[in-house]
Short mmCIF file of C-alpha atoms and ligand atoms in Angstrom, two decimals:
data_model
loop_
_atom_site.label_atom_id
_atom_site.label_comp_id
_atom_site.label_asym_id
_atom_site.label_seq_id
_atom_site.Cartn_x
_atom_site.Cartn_y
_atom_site.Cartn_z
CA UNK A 579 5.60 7.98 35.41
CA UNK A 580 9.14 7.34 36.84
CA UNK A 581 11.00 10.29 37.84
CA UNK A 582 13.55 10.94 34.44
CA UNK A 583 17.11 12.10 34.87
CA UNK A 584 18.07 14.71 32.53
CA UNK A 585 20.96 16.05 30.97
CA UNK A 586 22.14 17.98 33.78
CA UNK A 587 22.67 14.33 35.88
CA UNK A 588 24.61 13.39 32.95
CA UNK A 589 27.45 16.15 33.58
CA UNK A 590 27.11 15.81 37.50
CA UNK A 591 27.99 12.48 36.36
CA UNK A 592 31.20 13.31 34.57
CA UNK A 593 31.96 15.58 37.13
CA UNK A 594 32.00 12.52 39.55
CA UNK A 595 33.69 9.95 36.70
CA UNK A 596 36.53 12.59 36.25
CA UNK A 597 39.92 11.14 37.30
CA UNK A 598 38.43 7.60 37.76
CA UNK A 599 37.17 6.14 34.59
CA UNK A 600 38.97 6.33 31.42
CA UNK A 601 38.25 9.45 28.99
CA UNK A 602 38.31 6.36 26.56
CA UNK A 603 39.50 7.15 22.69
CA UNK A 604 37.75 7.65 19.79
CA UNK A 605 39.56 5.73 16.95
CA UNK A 606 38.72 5.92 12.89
CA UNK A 607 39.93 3.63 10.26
CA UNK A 608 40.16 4.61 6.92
CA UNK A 609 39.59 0.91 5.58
CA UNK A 610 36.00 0.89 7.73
CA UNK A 611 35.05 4.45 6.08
CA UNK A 612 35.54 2.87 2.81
CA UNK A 613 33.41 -0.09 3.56
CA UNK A 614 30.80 1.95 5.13
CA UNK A 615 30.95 4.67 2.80
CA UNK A 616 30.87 7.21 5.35
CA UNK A 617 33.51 9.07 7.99
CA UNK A 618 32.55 6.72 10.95
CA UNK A 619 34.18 7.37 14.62
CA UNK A 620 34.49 4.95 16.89
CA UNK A 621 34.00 6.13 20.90
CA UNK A 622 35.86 2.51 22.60
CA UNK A 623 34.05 1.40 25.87
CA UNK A 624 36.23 -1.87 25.37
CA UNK A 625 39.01 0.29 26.68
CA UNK A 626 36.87 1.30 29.35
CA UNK A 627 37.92 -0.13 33.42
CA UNK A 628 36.84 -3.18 33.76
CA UNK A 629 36.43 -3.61 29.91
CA UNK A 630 33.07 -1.73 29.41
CA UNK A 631 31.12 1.48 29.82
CA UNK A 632 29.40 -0.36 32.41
CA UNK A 633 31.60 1.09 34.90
CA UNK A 634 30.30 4.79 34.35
CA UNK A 635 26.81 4.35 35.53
CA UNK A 636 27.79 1.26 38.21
CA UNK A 637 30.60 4.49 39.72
CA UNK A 638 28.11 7.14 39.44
CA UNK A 639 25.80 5.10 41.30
CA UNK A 640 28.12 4.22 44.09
CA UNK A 641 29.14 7.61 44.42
CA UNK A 642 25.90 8.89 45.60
CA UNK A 643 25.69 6.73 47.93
CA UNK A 644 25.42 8.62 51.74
CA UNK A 645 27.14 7.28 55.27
CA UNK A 646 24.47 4.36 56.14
CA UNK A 647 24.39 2.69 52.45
CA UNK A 648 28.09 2.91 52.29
CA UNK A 649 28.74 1.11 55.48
CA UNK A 650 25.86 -1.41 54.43
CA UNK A 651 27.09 -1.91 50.66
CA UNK A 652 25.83 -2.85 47.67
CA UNK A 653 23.96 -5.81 46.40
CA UNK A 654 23.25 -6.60 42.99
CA UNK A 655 21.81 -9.89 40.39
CA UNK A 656 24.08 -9.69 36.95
CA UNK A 657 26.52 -12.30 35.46
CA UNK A 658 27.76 -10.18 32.96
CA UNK A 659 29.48 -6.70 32.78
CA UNK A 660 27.46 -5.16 35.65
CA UNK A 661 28.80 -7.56 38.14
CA UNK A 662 32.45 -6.58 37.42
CA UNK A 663 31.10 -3.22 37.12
CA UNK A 664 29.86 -2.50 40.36
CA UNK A 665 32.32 -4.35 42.37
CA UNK A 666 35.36 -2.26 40.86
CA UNK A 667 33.38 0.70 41.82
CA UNK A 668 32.75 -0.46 45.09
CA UNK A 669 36.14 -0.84 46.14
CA UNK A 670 36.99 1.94 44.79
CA UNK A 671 34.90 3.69 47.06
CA UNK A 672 35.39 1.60 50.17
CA UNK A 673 32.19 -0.35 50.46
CA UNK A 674 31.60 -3.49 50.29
CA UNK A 675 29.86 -5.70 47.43
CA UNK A 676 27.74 -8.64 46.76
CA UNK A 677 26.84 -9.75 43.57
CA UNK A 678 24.60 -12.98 43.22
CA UNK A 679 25.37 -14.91 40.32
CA UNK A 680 24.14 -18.17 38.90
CA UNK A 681 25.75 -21.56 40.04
CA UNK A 682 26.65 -22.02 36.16
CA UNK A 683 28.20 -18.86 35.45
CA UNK A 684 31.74 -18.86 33.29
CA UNK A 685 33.73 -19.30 35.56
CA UNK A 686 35.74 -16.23 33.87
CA UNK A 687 33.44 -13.94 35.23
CA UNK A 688 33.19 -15.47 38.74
CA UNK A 689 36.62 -14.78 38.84
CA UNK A 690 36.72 -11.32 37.44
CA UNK A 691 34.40 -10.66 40.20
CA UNK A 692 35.57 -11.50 42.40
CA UNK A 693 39.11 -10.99 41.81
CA UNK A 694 37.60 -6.92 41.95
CA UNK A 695 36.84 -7.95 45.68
CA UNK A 696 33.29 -8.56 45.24
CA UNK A 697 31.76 -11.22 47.27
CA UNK A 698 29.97 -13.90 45.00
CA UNK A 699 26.71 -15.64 46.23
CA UNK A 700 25.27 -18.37 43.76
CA UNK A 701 21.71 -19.71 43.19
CA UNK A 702 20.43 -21.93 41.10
CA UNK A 703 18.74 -19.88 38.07
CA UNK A 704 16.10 -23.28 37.26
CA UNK A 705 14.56 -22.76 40.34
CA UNK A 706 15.49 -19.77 41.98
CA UNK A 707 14.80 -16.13 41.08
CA UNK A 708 17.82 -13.40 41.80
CA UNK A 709 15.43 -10.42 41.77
CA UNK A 710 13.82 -11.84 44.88
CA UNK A 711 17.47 -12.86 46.36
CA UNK A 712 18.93 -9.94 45.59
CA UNK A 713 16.27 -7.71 47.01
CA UNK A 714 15.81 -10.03 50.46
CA UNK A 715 19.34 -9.68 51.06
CA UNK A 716 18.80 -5.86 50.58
CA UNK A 717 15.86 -6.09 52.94
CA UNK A 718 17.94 -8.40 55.88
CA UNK A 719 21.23 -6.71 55.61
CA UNK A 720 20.27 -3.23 55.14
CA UNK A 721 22.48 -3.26 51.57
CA UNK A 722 21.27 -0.90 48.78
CA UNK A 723 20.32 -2.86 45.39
CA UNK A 724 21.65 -1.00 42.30
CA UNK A 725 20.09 -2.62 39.09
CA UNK A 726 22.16 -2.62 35.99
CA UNK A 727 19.59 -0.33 33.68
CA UNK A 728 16.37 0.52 35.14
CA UNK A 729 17.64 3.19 37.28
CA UNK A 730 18.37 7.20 37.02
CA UNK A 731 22.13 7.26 38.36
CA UNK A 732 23.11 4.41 35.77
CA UNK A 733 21.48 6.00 33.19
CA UNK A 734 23.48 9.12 33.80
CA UNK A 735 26.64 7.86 34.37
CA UNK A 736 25.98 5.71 30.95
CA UNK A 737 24.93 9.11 29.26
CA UNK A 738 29.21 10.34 29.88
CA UNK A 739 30.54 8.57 27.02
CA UNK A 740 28.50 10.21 24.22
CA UNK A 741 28.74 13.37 26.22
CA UNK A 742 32.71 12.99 25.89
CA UNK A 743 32.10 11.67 22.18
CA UNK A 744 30.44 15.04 20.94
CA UNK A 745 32.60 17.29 23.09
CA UNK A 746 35.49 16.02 20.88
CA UNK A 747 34.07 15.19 17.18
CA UNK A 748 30.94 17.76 17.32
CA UNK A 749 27.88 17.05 16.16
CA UNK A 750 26.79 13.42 14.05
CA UNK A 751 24.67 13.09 11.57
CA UNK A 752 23.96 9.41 12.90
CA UNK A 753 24.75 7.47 15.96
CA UNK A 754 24.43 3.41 16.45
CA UNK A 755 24.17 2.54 20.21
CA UNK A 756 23.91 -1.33 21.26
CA UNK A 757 20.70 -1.71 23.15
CA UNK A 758 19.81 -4.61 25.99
CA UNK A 759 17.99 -3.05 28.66
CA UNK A 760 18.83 0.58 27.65
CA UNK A 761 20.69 1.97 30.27
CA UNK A 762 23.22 2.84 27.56
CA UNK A 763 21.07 4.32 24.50
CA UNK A 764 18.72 6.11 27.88
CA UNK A 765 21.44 7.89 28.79
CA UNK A 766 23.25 8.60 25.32
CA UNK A 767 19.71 9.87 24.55
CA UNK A 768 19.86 12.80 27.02
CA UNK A 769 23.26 13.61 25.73
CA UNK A 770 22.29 13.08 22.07
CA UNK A 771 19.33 15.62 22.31
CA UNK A 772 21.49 18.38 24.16
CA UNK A 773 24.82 18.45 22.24
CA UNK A 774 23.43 16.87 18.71
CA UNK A 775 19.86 17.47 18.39
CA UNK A 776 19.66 16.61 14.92
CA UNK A 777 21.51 13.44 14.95
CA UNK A 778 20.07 10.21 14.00
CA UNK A 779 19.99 8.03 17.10
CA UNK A 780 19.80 4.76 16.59
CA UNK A 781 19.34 1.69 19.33
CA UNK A 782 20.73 -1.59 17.95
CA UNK A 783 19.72 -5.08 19.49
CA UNK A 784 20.13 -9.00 19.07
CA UNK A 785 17.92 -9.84 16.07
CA UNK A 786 16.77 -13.13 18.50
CA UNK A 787 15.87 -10.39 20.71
CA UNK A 788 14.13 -7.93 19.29
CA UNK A 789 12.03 -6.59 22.04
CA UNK A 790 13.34 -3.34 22.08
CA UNK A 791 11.81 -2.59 18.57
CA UNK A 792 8.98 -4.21 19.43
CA UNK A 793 8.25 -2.20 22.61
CA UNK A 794 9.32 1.66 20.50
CA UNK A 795 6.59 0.49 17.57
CA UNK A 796 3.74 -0.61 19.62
CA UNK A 797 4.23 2.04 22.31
CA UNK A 798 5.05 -0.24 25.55
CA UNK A 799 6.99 -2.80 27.12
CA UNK A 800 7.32 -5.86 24.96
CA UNK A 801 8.74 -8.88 27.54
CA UNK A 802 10.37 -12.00 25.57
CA UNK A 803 11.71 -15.20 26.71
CA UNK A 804 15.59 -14.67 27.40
CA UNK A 805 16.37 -15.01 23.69
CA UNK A 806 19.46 -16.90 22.28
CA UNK A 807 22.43 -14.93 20.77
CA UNK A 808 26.08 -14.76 21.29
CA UNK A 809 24.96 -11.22 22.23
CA UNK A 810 24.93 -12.19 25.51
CA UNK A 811 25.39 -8.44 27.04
CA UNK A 812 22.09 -7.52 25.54
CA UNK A 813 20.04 -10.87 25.66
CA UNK A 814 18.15 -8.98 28.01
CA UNK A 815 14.07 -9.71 27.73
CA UNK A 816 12.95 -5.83 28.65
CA UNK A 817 13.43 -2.70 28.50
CA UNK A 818 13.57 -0.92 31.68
CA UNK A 819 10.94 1.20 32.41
CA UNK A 820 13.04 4.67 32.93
CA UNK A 821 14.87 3.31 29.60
CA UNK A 822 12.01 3.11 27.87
CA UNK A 823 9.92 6.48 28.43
CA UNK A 824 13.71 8.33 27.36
CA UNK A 825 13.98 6.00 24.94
CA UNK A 826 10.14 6.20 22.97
CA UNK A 827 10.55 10.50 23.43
CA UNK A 828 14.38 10.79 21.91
CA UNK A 829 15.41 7.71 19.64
CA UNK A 830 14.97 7.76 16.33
CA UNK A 831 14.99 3.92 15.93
CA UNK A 832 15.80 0.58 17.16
CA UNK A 833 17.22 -1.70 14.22
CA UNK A 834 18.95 -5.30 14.55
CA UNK A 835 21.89 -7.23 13.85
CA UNK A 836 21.93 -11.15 13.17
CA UNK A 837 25.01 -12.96 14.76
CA UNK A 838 26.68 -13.52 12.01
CA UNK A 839 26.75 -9.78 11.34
CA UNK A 840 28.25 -9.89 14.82
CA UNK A 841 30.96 -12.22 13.53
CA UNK A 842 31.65 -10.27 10.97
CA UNK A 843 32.32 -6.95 12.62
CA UNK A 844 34.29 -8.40 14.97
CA UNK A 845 36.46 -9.94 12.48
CA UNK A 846 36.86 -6.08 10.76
CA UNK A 847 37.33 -4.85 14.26
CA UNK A 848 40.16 -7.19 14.82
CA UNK A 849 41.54 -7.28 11.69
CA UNK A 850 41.53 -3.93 10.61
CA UNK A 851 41.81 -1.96 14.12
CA UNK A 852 43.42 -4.63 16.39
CA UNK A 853 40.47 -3.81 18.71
CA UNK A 854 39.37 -6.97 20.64
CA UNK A 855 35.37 -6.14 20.90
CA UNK A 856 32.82 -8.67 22.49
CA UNK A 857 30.22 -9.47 20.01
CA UNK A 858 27.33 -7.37 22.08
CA UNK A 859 29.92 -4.52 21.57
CA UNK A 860 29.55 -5.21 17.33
CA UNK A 861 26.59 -4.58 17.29
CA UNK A 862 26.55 -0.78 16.09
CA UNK A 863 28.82 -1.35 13.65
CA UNK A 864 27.29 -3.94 12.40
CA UNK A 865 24.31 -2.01 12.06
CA UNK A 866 26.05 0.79 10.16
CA UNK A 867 27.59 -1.18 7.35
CA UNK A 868 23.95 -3.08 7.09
CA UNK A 869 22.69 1.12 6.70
CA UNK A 870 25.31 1.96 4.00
CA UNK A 871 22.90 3.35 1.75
CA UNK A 872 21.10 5.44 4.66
CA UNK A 873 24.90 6.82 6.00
CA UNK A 874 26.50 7.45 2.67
CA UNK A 875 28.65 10.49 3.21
CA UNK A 876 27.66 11.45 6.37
CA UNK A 877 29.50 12.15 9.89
CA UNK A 878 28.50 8.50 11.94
CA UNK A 879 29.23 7.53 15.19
CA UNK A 880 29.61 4.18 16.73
CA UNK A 881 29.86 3.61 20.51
CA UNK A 882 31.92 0.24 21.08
CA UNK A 883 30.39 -1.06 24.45
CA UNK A 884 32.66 -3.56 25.28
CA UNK A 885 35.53 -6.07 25.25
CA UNK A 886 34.89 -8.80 27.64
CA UNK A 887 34.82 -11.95 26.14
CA UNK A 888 36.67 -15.26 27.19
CA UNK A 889 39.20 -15.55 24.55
CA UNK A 890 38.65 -19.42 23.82
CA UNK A 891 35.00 -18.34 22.69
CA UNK A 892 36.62 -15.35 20.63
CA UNK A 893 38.54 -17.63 18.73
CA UNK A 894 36.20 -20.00 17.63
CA UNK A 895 33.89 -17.16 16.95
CA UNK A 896 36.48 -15.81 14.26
CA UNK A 897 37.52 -19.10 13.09
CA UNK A 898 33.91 -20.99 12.95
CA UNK A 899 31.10 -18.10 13.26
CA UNK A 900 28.06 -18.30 15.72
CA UNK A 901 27.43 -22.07 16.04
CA UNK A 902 23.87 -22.89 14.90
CA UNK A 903 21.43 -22.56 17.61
C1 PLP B 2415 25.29 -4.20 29.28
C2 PLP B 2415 25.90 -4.11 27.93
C3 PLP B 2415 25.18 -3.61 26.82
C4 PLP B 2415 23.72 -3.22 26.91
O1 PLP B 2415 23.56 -2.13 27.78
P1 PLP B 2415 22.13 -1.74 28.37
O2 PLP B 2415 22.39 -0.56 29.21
O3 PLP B 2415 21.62 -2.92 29.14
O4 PLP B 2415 21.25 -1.47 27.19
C5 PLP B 2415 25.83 -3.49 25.61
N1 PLP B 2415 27.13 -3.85 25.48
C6 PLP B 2415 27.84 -4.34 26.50
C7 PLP B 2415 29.25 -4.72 26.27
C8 PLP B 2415 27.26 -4.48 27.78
O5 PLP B 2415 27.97 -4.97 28.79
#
């Protein structure tokens, strides 16, 4: 049994956020309470540094780093929000990062990356594996690996947004958390079961990727081939194993959203709250309006994990919809 954090990490956490990530809003449309038929907030990681709540756990991880690992760095394996996560944080802090990406990564991203000061290496994801790069550079060099879920300081640090959510709406009656590896819904779990016991909390994922409902029903790990969904922030093909023990004790359920549910959210998100959200980041409001009948009426809570997404794709994603896959 991995060693849990617990809600008391998750305010050490916030203590060590304070003054460096954003206390990000929490916005409410009167259009989306009619269509869900409930008084929905919104807490808006997509206004979050580096455009997603990633940056909580990635700085809360940094921060406890001590003299050696500092002066070593950081080393982690992500394309995605992680990436620009941790090397924001690291220069923030002073340390050097390296992030090792695949050769066929958006170039977006590379760039994002590296334009945070991170310092990219590539292999080739067909025959290569980034786990073992990752940790044999952390082996040679001395350089601490920080993984982007499976880990007790990034579930903390991703446990400060709810935490800030209740502090300023009180308790929920439900809350709809997108789920990859579940560094998010882990730590919004600890805050959850502290500040809103009774609240419905809910982990939504990719329906092509529906491991993490898998894994809560049959009691462990379910492992799927990386699955294909314009989700791409949570086409992850585990849970982590910290993520999961939180996860099978405190969340009420894991539910799904299809892409074009995705689509559709993000087209209410743009239209009716000029929020730009990445389609991963839809996916808990997409979940609500599919639950109107379970939510009528009641206090609901959405957490809006993030905004990065190139904006050529965004376009044709409102214009067009998920192309078939
Ligand atoms: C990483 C990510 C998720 C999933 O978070 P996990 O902690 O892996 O469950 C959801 N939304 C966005 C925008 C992300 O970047």
């Amino acid at each position: 049994m991995p060693q849990l954090p617990t809600f008391a990490d998750v305010r050490a956490a916030a203590d060590r956020l304070a003054g460096t990530a954003h206390r990000t809003p929490v916005l409410r449309s009167r259009r989306i309470d009619e269509e869900v038929g409930a008084q929905v907030v919104f807490k808006c990681e997509n206004l979050q540094r580096m455009g997603a709540f990633k940056f909580r756990g990635a700085f809360n991880a940094l921060s406890r780093f001590d003299e050696r690992q500092r002066d070593a760095g950081v080393v982690t394996f992500s394309s995605g929000n992680h990436a620009q996560a941790i090397a924001l944080s690291a220069r923030e802090l002073g340390m050097p990062a390296t992030i090792v990406m695949p050769t066929d990564a958006p170039a977006s991203k590379v760039a994002a990356t590296k334009g945070y000061g991170g310092q990219v290496v590539t292999y080739d994801r067909y025959t290569e594996d980034r786990e073992a790069i990752g940790r044999r550079m952390a082996t040679e060099r001395g350089m601490t690996l920080v993984p982007p879920y499976d880990h007790p300081d990034i579930i903390a640090g991703q446990g400060t947004a709810a935490l800030e959510l209740f502090e300023e709406v009180g308790t929920l009656d439900a809350l709809f958390v997108p789920l990859g590896g579940g560094g998010l819904l882990a730590g919004t779990a600890l805050s959850t079961r502290q500040l809103a016991p009774d609240c419905r909390l809910y982990g939504v994922e990719p329906a092509a990727g529906d491991d993490g409902q898998q894994s809560l029903r049959s009691g462990h790990v379910v492992r799927i081939d990386p699955p294909r969904t314009i989700a791409d922030g949570a086409a992850t093909p585990s849970l982590g194993e910290h993520n999961f023990a939180i996860i099978q004790r405190d969340v009420d359920d894991v539910l799904t959203a299809t892409d074009d549910e995705l689509v559709e959210a993000m087209r209410r998100f743009a239209a009716t709250m000029k929020l730009v959200v990445e389609p991963t980041g839809c996916l808990g409001l997409a979940a609500a309006l599919a639950r109107r009948d379970d939510v009528a009426g009641q206090r609901v809570g959405v957490i809006v994990s993030g905004g990065n997404v190139d904006l050529d794709r965004y376009a044709t994603l409102l214009a067009d919809g998920p192309s078939p896959t």
